[in-house]
Coordinates of C-alpha atoms in Angstrom, one line a residue:
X1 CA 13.9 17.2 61.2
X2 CA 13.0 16.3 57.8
X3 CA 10.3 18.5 57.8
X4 CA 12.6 21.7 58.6
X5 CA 15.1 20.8 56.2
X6 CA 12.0 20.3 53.5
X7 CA 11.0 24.2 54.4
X8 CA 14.6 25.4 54.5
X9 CA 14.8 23.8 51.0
X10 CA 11.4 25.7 49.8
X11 CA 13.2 28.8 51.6
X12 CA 16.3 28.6 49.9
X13 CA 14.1 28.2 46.3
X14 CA 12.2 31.1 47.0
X15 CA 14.7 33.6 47.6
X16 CA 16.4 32.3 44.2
X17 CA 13.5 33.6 42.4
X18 CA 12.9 36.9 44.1
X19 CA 13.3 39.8 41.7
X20 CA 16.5 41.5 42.8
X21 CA 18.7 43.2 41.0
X22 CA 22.4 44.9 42.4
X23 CA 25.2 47.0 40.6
X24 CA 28.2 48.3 41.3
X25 CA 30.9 51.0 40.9
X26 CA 33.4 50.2 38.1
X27 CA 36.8 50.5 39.6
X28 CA 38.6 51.2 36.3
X29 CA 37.1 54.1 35.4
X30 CA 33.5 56.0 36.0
X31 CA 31.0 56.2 33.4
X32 CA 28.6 59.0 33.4
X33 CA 26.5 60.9 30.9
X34 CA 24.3 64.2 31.8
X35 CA 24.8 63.4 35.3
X36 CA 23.5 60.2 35.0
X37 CA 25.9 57.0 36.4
X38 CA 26.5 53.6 34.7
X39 CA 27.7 50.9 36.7
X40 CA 28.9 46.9 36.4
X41 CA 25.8 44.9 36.4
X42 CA 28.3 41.1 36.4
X43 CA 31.1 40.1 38.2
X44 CA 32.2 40.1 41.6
X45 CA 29.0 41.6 43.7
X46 CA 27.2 43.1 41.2
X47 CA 24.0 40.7 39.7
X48 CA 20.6 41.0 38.3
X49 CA 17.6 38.5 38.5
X50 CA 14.5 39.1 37.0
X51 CA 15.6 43.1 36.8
X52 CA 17.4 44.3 33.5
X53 CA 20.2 46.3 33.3
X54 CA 20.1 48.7 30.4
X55 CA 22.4 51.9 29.7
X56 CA 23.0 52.8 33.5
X57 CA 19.0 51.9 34.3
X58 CA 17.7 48.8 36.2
X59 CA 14.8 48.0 34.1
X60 CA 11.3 46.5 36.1
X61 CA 10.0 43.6 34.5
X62 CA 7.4 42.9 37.6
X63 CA 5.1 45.3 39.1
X64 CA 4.8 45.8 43.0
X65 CA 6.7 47.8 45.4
X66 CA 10.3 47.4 45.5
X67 CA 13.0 48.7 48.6
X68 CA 15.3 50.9 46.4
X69 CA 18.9 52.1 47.7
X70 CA 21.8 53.8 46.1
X71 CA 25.3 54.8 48.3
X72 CA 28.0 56.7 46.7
X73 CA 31.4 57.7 48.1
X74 CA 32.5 61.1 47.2
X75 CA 35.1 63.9 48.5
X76 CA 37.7 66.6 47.8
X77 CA 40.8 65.7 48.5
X78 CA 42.2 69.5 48.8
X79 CA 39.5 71.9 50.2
X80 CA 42.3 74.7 50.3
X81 CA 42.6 75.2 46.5
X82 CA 39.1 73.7 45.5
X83 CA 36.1 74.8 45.0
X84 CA 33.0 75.1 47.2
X85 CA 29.9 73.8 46.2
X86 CA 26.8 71.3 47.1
X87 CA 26.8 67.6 45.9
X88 CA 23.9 66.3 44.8
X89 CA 23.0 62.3 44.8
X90 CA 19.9 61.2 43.5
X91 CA 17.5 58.5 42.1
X92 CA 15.1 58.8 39.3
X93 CA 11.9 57.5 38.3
X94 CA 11.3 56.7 34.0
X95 CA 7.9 55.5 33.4
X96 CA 6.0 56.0 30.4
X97 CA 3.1 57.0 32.5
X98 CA 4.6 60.4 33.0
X99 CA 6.8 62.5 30.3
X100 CA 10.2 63.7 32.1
X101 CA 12.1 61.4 34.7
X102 CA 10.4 61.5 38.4
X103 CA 13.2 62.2 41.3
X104 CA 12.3 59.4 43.6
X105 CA 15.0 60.8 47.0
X106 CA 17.9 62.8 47.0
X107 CA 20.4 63.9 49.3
X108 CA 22.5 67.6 48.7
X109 CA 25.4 68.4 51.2
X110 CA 28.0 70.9 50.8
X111 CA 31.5 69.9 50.5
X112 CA 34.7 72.0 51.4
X113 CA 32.4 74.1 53.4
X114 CA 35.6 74.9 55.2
X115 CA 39.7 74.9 54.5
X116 CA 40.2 71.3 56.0
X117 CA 42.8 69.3 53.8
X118 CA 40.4 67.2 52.7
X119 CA 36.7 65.9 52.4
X120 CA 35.3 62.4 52.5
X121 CA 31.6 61.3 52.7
X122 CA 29.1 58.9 52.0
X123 CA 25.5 59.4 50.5
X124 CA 23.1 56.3 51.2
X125 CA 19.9 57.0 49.8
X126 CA 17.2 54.1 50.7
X127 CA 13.4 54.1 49.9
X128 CA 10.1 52.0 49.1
X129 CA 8.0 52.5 46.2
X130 CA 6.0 51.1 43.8
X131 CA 6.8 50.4 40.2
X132 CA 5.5 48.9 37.2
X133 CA 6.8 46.8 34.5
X134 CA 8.5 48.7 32.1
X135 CA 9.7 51.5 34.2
X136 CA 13.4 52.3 34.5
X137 CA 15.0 53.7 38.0
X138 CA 18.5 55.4 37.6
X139 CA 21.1 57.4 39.7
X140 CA 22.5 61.1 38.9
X141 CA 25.0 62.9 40.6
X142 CA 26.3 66.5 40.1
X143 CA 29.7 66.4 40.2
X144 CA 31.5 63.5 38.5
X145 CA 34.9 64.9 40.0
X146 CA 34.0 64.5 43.4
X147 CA 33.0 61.1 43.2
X148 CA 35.4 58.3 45.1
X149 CA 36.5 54.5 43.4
X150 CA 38.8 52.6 45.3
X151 CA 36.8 49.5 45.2
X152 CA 33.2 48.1 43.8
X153 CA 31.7 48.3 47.5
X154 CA 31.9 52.1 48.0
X155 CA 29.7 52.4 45.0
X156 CA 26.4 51.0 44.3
X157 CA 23.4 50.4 43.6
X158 CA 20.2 48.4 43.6
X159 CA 16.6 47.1 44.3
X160 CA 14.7 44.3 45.1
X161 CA 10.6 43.5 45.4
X162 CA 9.5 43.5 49.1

């Protein structure tokens, strides 16, 4: 018994210092430059460890391969008088290995592809890949109007080393 409770301890220790980081949504009011989102990175369920959070980027301070994931929830709420159109929802790769920002997965779907009275959907982008220290991973969307904030958990974003 005391044995398990010694490795549940150790456990417990361990996943403390894993590098993790997750943001969220801000429920006030969306920030968003060029396409790019910004997001809470404190408070309620959003956190870093070991991860910084810098001008809508999380920030790699330890190299390995990390399990990255992004969801936003987006919509038209009045396909009859709106326009038509794809929504884009990406993430994005800085390193200083490579000029330009690398798009790591994205997801496109069109919304208001018909005259419903409305349009609500979710994007959930999820993926493995190596990073290094230094490089910066972000999320872009095409259309800032489409996007959905009711609460911090319909928006997010994050990563953690696997």
């Amino acid at each position: 018994d005391t044995d398990e409770n010694e490795i549940k301890s150790i456990q417990a220790e361990w996943d403390q210092k894993k590098t993790k980081a997750h943001v969220t949504g801000k429920s006030s009011k969306l920030d968003y430059k060029e396409g790019k989102m910004f997001w809470k990175s404190m408070n309620g369920d959003a956190f870093t460890h070991v991860i910084d959070y810098k001008d809508g980027s999380l920030v790699i301070k330890t190299e390995g391969y990390y399990f990255i994931y992004s969801k936003i929830f987006y919509g038209q709420l009045d396909c009859k008088t709106s326009a038509k159109g794809t929504f884009k929802h990406s993430v994005y790769k800085s390193t200083r290995w490579f000029p330009g920002d690398l798009e790591l997965m994205s997801s496109k779907k069109y919304h208001c592809s018909n005259d419903k009275e409305d349009m609500l959907d979710n994007s959930f982008l999820g993926g493995i890949y190596h990073l290094k220290e230094g490089d910066q991973i972000f999320v872009k969307v095409n259309e800032k109007i489409l996007i959905r904030l009711q609460s911090t958990s319909q928006n997010f974003f994050g990563a953690f080393l696997i």
